[in-house]
Tab-separated table of C-alpha atoms in Angstrom:
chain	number	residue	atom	x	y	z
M	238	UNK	CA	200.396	117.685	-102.132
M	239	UNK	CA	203.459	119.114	-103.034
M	240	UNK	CA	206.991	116.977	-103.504
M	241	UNK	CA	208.293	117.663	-100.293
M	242	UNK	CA	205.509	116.412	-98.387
M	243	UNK	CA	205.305	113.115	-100.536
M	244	UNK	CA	209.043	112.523	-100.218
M	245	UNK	CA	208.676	112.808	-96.065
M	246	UNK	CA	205.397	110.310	-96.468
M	247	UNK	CA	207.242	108.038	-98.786
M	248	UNK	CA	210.323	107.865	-96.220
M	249	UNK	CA	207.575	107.110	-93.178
M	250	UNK	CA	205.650	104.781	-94.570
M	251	UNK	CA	208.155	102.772	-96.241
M	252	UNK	CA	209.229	101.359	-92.664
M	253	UNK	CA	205.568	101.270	-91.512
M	254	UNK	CA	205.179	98.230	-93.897
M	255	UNK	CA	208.132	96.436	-92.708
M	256	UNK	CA	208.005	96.880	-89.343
M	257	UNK	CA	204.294	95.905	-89.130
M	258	UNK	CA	204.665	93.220	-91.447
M	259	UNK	CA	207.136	92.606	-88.866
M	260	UNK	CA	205.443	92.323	-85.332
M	261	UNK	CA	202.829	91.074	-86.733
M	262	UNK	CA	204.120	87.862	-88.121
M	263	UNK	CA	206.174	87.500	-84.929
M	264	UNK	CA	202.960	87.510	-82.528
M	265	UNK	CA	200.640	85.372	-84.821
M	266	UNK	CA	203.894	82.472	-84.368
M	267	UNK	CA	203.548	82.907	-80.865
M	268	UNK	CA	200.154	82.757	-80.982
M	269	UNK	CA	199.750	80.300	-83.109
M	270	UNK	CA	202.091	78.289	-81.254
M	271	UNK	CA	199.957	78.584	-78.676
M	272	UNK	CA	196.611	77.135	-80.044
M	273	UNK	CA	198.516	74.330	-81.799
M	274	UNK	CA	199.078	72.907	-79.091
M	275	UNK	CA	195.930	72.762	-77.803
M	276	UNK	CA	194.909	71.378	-81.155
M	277	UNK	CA	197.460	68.607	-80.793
M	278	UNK	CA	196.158	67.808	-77.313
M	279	UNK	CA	193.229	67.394	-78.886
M	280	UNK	CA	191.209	70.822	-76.949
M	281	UNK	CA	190.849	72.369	-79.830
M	282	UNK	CA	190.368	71.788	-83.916
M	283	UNK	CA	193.361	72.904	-86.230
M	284	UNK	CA	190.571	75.232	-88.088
M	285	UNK	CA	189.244	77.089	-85.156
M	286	UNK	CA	192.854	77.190	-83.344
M	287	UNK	CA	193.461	79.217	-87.265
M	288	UNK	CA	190.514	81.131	-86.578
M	289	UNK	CA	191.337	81.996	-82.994
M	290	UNK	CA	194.838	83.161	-83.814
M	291	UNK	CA	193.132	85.565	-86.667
M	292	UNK	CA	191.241	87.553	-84.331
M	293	UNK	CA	193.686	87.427	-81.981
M	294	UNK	CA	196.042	89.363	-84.074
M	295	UNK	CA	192.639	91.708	-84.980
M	296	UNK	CA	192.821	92.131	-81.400
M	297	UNK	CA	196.820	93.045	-81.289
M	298	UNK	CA	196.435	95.820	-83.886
M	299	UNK	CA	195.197	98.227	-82.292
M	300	UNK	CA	198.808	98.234	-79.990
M	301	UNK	CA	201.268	96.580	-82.866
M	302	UNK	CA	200.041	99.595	-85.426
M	303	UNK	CA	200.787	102.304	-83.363
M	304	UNK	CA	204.449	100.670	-81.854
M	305	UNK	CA	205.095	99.940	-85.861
M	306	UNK	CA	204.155	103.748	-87.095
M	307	UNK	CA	206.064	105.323	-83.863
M	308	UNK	CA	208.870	103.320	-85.122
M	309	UNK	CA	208.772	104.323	-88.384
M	310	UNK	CA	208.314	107.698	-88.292
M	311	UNK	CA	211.742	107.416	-85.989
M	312	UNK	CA	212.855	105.470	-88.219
M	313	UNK	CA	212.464	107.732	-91.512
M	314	UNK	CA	212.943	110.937	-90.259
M	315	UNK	CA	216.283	109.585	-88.096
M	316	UNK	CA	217.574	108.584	-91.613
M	317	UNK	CA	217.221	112.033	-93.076
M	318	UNK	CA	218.541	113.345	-89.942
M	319	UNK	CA	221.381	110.788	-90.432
M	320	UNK	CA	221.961	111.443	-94.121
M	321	UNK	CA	222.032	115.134	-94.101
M	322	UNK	CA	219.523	115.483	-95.443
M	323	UNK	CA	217.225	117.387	-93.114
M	324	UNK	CA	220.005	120.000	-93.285
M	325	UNK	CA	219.463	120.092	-96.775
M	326	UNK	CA	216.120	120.558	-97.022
M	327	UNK	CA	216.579	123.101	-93.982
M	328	UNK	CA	218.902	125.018	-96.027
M	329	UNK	CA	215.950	125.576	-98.394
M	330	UNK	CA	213.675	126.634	-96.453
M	331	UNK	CA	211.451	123.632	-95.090
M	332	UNK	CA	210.889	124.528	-91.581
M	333	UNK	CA	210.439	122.033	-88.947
M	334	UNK	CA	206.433	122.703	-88.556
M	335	UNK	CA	206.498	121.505	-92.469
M	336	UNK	CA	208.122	118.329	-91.586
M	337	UNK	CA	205.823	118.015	-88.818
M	338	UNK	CA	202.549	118.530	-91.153
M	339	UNK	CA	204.180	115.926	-93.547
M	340	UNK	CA	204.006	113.428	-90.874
M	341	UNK	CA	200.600	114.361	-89.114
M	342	UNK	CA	199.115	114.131	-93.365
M	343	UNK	CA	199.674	109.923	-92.928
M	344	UNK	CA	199.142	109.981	-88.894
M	345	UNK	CA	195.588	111.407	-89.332
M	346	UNK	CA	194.349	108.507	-91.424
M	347	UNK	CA	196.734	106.323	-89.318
M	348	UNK	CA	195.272	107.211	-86.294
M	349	UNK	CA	192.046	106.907	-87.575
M	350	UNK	CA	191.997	102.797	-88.733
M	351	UNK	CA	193.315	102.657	-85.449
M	352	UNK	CA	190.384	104.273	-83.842
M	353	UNK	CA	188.031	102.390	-85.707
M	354	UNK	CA	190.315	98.885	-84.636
M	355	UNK	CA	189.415	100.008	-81.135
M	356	UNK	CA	186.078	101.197	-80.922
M	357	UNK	CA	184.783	98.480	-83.395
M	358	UNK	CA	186.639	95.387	-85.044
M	359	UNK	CA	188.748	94.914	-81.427
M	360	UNK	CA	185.593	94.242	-79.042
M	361	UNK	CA	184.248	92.085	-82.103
M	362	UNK	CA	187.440	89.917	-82.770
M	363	UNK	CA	186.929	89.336	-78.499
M	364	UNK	CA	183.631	88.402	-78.617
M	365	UNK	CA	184.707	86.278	-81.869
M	366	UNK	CA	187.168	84.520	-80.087
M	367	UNK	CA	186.004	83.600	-77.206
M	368	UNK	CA	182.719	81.775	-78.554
M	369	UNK	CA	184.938	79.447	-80.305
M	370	UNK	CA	187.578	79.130	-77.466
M	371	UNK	CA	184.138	78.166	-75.405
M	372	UNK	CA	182.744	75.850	-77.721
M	373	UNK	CA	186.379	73.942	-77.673
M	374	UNK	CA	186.006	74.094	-73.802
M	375	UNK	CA	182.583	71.756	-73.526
M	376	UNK	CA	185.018	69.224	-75.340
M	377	UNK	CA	182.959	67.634	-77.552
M	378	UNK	CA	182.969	69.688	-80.809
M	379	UNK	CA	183.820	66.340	-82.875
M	380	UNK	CA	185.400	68.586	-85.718
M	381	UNK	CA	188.744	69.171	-83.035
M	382	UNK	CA	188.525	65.219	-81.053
M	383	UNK	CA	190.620	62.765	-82.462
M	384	UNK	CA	189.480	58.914	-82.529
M	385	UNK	CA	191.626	56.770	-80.891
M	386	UNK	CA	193.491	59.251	-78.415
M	387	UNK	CA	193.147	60.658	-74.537
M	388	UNK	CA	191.848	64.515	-75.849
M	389	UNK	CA	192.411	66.177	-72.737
M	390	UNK	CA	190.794	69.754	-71.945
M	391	UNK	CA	193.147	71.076	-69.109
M	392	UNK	CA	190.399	73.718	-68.356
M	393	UNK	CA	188.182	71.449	-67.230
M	394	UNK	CA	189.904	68.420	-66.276
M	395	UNK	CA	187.872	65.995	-68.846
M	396	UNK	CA	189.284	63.823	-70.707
M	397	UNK	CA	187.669	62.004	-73.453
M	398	UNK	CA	188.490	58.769	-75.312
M	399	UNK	CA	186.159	57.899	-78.468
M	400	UNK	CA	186.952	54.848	-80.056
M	401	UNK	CA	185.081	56.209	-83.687
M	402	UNK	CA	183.600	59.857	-84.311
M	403	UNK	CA	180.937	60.582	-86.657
M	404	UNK	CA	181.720	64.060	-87.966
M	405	UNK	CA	178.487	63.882	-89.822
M	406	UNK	CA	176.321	63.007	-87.524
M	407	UNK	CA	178.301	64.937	-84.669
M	408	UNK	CA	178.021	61.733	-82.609
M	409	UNK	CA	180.618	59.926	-80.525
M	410	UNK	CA	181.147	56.075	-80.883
M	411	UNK	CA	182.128	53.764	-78.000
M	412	UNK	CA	183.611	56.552	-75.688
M	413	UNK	CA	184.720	56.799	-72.571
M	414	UNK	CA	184.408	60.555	-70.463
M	415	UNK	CA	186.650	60.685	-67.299
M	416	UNK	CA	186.061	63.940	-65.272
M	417	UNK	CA	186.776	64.867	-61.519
M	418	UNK	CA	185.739	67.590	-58.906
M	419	UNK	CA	187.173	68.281	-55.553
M	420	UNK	CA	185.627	65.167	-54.145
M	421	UNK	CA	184.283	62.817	-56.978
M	422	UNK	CA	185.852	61.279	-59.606
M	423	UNK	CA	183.509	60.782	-62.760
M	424	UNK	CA	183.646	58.070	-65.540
M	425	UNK	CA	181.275	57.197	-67.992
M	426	UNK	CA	181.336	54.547	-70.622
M	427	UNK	CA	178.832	54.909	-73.485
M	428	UNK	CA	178.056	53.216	-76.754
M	429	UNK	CA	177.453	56.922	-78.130
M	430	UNK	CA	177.291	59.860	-77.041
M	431	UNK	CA	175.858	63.374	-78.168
M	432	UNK	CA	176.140	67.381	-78.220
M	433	UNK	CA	172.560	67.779	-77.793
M	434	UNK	CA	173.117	71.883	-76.570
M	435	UNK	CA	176.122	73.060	-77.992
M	436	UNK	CA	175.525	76.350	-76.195
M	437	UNK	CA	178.566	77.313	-73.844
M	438	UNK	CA	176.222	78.733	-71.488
M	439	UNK	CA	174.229	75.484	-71.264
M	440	UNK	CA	175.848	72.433	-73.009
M	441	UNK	CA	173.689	69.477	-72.625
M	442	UNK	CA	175.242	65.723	-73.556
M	443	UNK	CA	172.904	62.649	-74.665
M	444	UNK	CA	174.218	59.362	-73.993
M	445	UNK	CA	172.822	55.980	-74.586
M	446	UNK	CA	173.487	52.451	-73.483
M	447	UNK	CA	176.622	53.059	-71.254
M	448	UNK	CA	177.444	52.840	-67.103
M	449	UNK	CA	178.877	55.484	-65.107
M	450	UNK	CA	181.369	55.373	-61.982
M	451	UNK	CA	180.629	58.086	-59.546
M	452	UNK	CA	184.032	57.537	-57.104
M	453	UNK	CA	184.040	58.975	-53.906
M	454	UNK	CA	187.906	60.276	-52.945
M	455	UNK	CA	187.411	60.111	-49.601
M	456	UNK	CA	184.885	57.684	-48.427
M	457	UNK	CA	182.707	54.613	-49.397
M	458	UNK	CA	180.399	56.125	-50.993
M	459	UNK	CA	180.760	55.168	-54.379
M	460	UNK	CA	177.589	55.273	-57.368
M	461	UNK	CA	177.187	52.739	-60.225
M	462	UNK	CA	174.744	53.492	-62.522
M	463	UNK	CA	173.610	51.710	-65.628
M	464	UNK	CA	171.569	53.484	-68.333
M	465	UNK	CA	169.736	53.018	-72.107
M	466	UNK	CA	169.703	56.731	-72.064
M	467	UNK	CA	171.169	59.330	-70.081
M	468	UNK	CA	171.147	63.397	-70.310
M	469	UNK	CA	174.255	65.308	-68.572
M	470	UNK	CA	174.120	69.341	-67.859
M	471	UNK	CA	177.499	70.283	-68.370
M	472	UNK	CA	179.044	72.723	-66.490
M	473	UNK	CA	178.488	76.228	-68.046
M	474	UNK	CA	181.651	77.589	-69.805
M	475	UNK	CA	182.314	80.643	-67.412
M	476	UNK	CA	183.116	84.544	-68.593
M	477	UNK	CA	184.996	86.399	-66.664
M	478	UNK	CA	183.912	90.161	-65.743
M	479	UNK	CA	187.388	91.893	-67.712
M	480	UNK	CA	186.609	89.383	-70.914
M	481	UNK	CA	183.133	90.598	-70.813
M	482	UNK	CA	183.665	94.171	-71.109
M	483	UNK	CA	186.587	93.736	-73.754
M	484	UNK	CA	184.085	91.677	-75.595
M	485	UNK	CA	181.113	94.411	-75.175
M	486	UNK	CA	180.172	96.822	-78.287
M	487	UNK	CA	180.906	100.299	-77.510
M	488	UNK	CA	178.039	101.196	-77.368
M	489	UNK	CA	176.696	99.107	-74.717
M	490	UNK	CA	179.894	100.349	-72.627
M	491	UNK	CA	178.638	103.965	-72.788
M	492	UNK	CA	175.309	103.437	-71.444
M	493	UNK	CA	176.827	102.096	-68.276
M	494	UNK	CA	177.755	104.138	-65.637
M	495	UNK	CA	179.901	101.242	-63.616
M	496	UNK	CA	183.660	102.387	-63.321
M	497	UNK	CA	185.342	99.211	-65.374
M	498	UNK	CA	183.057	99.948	-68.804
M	499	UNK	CA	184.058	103.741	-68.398
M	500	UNK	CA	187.495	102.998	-68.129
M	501	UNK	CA	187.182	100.268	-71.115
M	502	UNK	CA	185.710	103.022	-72.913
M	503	UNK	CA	187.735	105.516	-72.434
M	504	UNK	CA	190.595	103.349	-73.163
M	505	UNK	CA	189.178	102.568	-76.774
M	506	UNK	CA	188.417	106.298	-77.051
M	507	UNK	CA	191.971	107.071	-76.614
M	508	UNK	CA	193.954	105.100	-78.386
M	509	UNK	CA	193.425	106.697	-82.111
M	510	UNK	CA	194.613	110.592	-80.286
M	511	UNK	CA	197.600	108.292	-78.666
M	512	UNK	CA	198.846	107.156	-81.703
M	513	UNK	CA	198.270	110.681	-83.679
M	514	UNK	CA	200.343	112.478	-80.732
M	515	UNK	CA	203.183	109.229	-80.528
M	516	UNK	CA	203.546	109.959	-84.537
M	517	UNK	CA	204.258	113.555	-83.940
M	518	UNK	CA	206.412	113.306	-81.119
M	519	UNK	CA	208.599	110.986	-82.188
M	520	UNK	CA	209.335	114.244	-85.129
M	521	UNK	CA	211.757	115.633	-82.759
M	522	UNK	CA	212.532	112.493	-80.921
M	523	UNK	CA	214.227	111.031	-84.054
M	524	UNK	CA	216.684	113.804	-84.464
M	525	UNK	CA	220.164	112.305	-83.584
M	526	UNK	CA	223.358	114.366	-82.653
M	527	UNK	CA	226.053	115.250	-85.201
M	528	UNK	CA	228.297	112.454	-85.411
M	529	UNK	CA	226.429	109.951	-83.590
M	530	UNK	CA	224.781	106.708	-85.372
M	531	UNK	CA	221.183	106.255	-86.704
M	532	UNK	CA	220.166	104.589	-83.483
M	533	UNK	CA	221.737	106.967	-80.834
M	534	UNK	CA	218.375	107.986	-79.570
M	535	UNK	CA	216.632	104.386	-79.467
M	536	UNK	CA	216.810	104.834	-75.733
M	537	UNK	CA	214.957	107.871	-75.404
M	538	UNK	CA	212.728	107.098	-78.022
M	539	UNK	CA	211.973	103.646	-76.659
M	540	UNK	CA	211.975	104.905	-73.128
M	541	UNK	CA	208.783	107.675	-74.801
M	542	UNK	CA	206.409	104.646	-75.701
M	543	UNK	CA	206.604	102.513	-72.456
M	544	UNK	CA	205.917	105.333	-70.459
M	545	UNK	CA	203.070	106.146	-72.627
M	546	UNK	CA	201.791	102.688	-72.844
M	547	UNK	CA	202.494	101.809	-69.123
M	548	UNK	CA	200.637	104.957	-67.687
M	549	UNK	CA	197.365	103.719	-70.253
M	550	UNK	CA	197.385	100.300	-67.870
M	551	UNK	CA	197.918	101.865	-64.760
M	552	UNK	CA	195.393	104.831	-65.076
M	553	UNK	CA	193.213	101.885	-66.472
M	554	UNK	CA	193.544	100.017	-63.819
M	555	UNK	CA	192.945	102.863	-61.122
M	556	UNK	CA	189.838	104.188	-62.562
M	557	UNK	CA	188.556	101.003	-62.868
M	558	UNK	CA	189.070	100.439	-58.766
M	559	UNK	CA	188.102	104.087	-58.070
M	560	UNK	CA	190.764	105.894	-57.132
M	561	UNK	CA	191.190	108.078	-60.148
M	562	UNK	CA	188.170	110.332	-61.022
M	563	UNK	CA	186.414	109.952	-64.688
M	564	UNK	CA	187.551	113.328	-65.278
M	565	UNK	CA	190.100	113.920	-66.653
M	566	UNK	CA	190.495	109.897	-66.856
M	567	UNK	CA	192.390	108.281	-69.501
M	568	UNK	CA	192.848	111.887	-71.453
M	569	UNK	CA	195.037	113.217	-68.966
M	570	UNK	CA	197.717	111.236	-71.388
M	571	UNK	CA	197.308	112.591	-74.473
M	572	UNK	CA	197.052	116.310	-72.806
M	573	UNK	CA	200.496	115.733	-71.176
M	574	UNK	CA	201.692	114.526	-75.213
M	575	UNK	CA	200.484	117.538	-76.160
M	576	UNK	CA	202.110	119.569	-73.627
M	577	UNK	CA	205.767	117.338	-74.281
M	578	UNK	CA	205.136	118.035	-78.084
M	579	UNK	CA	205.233	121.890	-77.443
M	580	UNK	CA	208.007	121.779	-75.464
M	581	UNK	CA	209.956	119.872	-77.859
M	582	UNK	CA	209.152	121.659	-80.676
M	583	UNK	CA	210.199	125.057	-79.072
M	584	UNK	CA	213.336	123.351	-77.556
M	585	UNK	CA	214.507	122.404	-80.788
M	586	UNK	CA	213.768	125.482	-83.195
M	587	UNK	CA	209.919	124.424	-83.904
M	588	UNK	CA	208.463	127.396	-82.976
């Protein structure tokens, strides 16, 4: 590699770490945020609302990389623009297409990781989450209740109050479980109670020596029931459709033919040529007019990503209901990148 090309690298990919560094640390507080609170209501542990944010931001990657390497490649190559110094290194005989290869030589491997974040370790960090998000929702994952308090699930409407929790044992002491539908209101009292299933998909709860209130809301017909032991189905933890194909391996979303897994796959297909083709067009994007400051052309520029990132969801979103054909899909995107890229280039003294 010769010291022109490193220089151009070194200018691009000193912003990459900042900026990523960047949105990254601003959506794990926000997401974060999020969770704690459900671990101070008591819906979730503090380790697993930890956990949760982790793949969460796993699953943010594959956008916040590209937005952070668009932005830095605008970034670094605005500041030589700014500085003069693309007219210096013009003046010696670097052409455009050189600075252009310098760029694509750290948005191949870019693109790349995230190719690999989409296709692979993004479907995983779903499926990842949301087993521990459902074990928090059938409540009674002692390692998140706290003794002594109203834990409230709001997904559910239970509410649980345990007077003592064995953590060891994973058993509830002298606790009271208050649920209610659209026309009963539940509440058991129990000297312990039990996770017999912790399986979201079929939670099962063991209680023994307790009563339970079965309230009518509208009517007299109201159930007492005293028992030495009692077993309680609890309601599956529901998936919807969309988290199930975000959460599916690519691989099982190629061997179906229904319209929502090819557009999910297609989707995760595209991203690593989107962020490859945002790289290079943000080359001549980032060249500012004599005179002007380094952040003349944010508006453009920023103007470039939303509509590349808003026509993903929508053409998404319209194969998935039918009304765009498979062909050319989501690639009709990164052909039309392509096709701006040219154009540029030539507009601009590329060619």
């Amino acid at each position: 590699m010769h010291l022109i090309e490193r220089y151009i690298i070194t200018e691009v990919a000193r912003p990459l770490v900042v900026v990523l560094a960047a949105l990254v640390a601003i959506f794990a507080s926000y997401t974060v945020g999020r969770y704690l609170n459900d671990a101070a209501s008591g819906a979730m542990g503090m380790l697993t609302a930890l956990h949760v944010t982790g793949y969460r931001v796993l699953i943010a990657l594959d956008v916040l990389a590209p937005v952070a390497f668009y932005l830095s490649v605008v970034l670094g190559i605005g500041r030589l623009h700014h500085d003069q110094e693309m007219n210096a290194l013009s003046a010696a005989g670097v052409s455009p297409m050189r600075i252009l290869a310098s760029v694509a030589l750290l948005a191949f491997p870019v693109a790349v990781a995230v190719a690999l974040l989409s296709v692979y370790v993004r479907p995983w960090a779903y499926a990842s989450a949301y087993a521990l998000e459902a074990q928090a929702k059938t409540d009674l994952d002692v390692s998140h209740l706290q003794a002594g308090r109203f834990n409230i699930n709001p997904d559910n409407d239970r509410m649980i109050l345990p007077e003592q929790i064995d953590t060891a044992g994973n058993r509830l002491d002298n606790v009271l479980i208050y649920t209610r539908s659209d026309h009963r209101t539940h509440l058991t009292i129990a000297q312990t109670a039990h996770l017999a299933d912790p399986d979201p998909a079929h939670p099962v709860l063991e209680l023994q020596n307790g009563v339970s209130y079965s309230l009518e809301k509208r009517g007299p017909a109201d159930r007492t029931l005293e028992f030495g032991d009692l077993t309680l189905i609890l309601t599956p933890i529901t998936v919807t459709a969309d988290y199930k194909r975000k959460a599916a391996s690519t691989a099982q979303l190629a061997q179906s033919q229904a319209l929502p897994e090819r557009a999910e796959l297609q989707w995760r297909l595209s991203r690593g040529p989107t962020t490859l083709l945002l790289a290079l067009l943000a080359v001549p994007l980032s060249r500012t007019p004599p005179r002007r400051g380094r952040f003349a052309n944010m508006l453009p520029v920023t103007g470039v990503f939303v509509a590349v990132y808003y026509a993903g969801g929508v053409t998404k979103n319209l194969i998935e209901s039918g009304q765009l054909p498979l062909t050319p899909g989501m690639w009709w995107i990164p052909l039309l990148m392509m096709v701006a890229l040219v154009v540029l280039l030539r507009h601009r003294g590329g060619h």
